[in-house]
mmCIF file of C-alpha atoms and ligand atoms in Angstrom:
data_model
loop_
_atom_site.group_PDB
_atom_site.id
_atom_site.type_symbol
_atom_site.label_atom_id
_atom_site.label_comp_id
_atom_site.label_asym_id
_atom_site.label_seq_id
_atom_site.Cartn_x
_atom_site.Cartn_y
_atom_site.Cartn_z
ATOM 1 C CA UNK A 1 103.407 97.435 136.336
ATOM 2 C CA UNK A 2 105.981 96.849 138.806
ATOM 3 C CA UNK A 3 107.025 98.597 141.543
ATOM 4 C CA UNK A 4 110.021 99.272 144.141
ATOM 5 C CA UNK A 5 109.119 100.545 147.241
ATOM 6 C CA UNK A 6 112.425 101.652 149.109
ATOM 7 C CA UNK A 7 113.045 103.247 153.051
ATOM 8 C CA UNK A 8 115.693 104.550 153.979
ATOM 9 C CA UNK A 9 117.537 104.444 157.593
ATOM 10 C CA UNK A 10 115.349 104.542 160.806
ATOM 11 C CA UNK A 11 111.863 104.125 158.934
ATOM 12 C CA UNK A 12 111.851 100.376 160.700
ATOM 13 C CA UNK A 13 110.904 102.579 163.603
ATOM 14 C CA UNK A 14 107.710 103.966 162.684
ATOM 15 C CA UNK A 15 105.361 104.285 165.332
ATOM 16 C CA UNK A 16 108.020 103.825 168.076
ATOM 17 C CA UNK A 17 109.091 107.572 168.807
ATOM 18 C CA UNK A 18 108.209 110.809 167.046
ATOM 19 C CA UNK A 19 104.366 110.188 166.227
ATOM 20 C CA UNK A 20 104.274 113.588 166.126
ATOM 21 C CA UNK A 21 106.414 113.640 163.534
ATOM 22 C CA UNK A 22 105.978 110.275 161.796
ATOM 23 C CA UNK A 23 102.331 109.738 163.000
ATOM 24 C CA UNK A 24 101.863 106.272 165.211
ATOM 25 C CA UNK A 25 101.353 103.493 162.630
ATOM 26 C CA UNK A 26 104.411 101.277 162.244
ATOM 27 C CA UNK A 27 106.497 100.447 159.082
ATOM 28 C CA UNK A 28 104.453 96.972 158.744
ATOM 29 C CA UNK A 29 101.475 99.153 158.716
ATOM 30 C CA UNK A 30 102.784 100.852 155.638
ATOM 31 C CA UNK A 31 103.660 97.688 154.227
ATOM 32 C CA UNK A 32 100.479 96.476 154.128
ATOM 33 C CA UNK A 33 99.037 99.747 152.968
ATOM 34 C CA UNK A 34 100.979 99.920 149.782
ATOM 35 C CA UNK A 35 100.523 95.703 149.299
ATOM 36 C CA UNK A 36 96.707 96.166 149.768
ATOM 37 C CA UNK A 37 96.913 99.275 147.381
ATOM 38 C CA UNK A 38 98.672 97.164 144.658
ATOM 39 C CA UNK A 39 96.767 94.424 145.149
ATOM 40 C CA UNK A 40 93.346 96.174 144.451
ATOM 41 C CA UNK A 41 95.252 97.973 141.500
ATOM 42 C CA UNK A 42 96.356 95.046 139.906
ATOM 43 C CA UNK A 43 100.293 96.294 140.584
ATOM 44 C CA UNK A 44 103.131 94.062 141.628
ATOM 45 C CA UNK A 45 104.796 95.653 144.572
ATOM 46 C CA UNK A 46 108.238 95.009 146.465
ATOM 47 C CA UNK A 47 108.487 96.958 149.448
ATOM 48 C CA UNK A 48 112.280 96.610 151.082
ATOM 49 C CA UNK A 49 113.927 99.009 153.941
ATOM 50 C CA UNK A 50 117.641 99.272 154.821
ATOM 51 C CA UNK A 51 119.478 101.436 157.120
ATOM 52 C CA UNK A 52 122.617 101.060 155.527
ATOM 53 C CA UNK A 53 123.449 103.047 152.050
ATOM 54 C CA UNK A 54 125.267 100.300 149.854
ATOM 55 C CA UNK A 55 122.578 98.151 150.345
ATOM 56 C CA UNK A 56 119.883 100.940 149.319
ATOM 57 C CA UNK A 57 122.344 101.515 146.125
ATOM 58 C CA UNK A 58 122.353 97.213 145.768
ATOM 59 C CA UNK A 59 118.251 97.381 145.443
ATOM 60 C CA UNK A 60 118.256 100.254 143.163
ATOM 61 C CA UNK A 61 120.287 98.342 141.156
ATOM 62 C CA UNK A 62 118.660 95.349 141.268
ATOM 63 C CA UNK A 63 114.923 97.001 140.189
ATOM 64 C CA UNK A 64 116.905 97.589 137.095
ATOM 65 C CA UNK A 65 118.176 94.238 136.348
ATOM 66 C CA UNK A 66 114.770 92.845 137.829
ATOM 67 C CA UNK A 67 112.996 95.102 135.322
ATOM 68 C CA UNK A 68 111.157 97.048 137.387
ATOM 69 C CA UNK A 69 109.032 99.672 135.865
ATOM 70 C CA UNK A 70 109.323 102.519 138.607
ATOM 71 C CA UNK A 71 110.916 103.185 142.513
ATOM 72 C CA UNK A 72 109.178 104.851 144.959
ATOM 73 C CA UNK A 73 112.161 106.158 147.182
ATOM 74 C CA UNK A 74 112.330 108.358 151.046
ATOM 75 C CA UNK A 75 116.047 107.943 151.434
ATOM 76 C CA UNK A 76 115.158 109.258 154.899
ATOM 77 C CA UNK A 77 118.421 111.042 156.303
ATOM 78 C CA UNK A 78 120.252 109.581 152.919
ATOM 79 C CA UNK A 79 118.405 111.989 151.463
ATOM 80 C CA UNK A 80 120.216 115.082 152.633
ATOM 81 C CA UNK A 81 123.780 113.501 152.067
ATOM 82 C CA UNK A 82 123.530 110.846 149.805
ATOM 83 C CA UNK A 83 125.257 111.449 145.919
ATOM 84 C CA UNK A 84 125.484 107.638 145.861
ATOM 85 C CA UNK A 85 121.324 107.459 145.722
ATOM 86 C CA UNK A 86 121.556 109.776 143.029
ATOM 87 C CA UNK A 87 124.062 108.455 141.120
ATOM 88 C CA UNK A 88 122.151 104.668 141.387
ATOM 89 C CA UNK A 89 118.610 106.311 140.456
ATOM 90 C CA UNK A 90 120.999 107.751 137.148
ATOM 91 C CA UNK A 91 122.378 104.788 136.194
ATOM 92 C CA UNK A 92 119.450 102.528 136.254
ATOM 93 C CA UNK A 93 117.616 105.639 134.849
ATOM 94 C CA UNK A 94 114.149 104.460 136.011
ATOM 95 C CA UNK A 95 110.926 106.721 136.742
ATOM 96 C CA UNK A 96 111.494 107.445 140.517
ATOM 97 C CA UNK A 97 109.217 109.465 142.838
ATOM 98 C CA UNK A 98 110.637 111.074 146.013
ATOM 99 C CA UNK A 99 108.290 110.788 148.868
ATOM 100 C CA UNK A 100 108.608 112.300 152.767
ATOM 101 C CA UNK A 101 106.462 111.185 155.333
ATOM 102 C CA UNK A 102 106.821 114.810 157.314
ATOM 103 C CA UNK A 103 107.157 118.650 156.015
ATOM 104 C CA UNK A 104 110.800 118.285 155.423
ATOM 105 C CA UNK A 105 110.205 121.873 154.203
ATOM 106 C CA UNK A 106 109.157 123.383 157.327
ATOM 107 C CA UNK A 107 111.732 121.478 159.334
ATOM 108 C CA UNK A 108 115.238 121.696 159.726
ATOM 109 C CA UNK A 109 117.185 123.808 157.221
ATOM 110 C CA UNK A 110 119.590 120.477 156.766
ATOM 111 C CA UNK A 111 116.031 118.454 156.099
ATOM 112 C CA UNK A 112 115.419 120.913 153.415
ATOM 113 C CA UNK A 113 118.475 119.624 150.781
ATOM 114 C CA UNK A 114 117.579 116.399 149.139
ATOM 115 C CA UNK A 115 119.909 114.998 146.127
ATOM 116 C CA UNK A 116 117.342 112.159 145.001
ATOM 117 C CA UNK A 117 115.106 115.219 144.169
ATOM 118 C CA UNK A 118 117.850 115.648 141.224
ATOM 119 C CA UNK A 119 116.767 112.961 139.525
ATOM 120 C CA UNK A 120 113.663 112.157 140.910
ATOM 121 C CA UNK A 121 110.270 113.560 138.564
ATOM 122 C CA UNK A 122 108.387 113.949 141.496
ATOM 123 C CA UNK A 123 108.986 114.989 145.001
ATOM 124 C CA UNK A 124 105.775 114.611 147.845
ATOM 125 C CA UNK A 125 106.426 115.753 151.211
ATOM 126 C CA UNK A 126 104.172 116.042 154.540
ATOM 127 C CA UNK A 127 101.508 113.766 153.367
ATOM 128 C CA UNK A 128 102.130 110.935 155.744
ATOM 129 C CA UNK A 129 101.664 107.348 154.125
ATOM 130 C CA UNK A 130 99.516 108.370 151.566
ATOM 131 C CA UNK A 131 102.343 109.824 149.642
ATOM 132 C CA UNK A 132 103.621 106.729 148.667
ATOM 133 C CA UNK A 133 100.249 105.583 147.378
ATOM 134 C CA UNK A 134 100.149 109.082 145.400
ATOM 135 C CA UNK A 135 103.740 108.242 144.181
ATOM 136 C CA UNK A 136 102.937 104.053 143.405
ATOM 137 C CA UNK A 137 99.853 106.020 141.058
ATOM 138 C CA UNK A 138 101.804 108.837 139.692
ATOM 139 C CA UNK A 139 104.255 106.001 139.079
ATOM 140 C CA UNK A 140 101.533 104.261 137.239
ATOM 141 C CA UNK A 141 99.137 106.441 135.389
ATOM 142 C CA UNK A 142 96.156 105.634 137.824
ATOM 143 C CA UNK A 143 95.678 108.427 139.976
ATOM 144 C CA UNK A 144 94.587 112.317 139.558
ATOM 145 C CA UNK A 145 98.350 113.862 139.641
ATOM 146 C CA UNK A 146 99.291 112.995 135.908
HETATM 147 O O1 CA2 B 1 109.860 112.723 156.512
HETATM 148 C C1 CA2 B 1 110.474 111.746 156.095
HETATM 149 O O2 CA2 B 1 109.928 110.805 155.525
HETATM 150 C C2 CA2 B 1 111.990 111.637 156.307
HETATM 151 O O3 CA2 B 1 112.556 111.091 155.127
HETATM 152 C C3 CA2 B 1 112.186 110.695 157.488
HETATM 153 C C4 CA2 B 1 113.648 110.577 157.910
HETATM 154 C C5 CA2 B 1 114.288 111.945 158.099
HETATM 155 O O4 CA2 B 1 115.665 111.794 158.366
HETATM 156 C C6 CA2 B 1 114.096 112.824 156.885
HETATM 157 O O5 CA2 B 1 114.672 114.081 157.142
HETATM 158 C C7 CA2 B 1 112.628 112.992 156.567
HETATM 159 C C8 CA2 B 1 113.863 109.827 159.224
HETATM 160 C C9 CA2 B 1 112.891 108.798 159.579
HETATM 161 C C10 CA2 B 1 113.116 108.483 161.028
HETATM 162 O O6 CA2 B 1 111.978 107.854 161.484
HETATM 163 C C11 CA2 B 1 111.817 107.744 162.815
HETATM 164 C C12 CA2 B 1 110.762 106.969 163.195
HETATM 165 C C13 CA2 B 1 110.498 106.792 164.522
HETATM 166 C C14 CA2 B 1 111.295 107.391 165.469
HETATM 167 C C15 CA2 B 1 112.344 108.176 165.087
HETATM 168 C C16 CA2 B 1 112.619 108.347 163.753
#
């Protein structure tokens, strides 16, 4: 199996501001989470972050012609706005899982619209890193969500 893992805008700052929020590891932290995770599973993993929209659209694209068998995707604030991240997760038309690091659900009423989640067969929220290691195994068959 092989797997996209994409980040949205601002999630280069992890651990700088907000641990409340975000909790107080960094983005290379989660990095090496997922790479150690997919490394033990036997997964191939690509892990890229971008705080600029075309270029998230560009690497959805790209898992497609790469053949990539899945994306993980938090859009972070894309998320709330963003048609164009639903309308790349459509056109490649690959399994996609929608993760948030926080309870989007019990913040914000803006926090609480996500377009992704249109396409996307799985949404997990407020589980801190370990929702993208529940979305890489979802993704793959491994773990106890299928
Ligand atoms: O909970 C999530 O994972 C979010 O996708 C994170 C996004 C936010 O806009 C979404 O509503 C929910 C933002 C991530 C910003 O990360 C920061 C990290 C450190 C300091 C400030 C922001």
């Amino acid at each position: 199996m092989k797997i996209l893992v994409l980040n949205g805008p601002n999630l280069n700052m992890l651990g700088i501001r907000e641990p409340e929020i975000y909790g107080s590891f960094t983005y290379k932290d989660l990095v090496s989470l997922i790479e150690d995770h997919c490394s033990d599973k036997g997964i191939e993993v690509k892990c890229l972050q971008s705080n600029h929209e075309g270029d998230l659209v560009d690497y959805i694209q790209q898992a497609y012609f790469e053949k990539y068998d899945g994306i993980v995707i938090n859009p972070g604030a894309y998320t709330h706005t963003s048609v164009a991240l639903l309308d790349a997760l459509k056109a490649v038309s690959l399994p996609a899982v929608e993760v948030h690091i926080s309870h989007v659900d019990e913040r914000e009423s803006f926090r609480q619209v996500s377009y992704v989640s249109y396409y996307c067969s799985k949404t997990i929220i407020g589980k801190g890193f370990d929702g993208y290691i529940e979305a890489i195994d979802f993704l793959c068959g491994n773990g106890p969500f299928n």
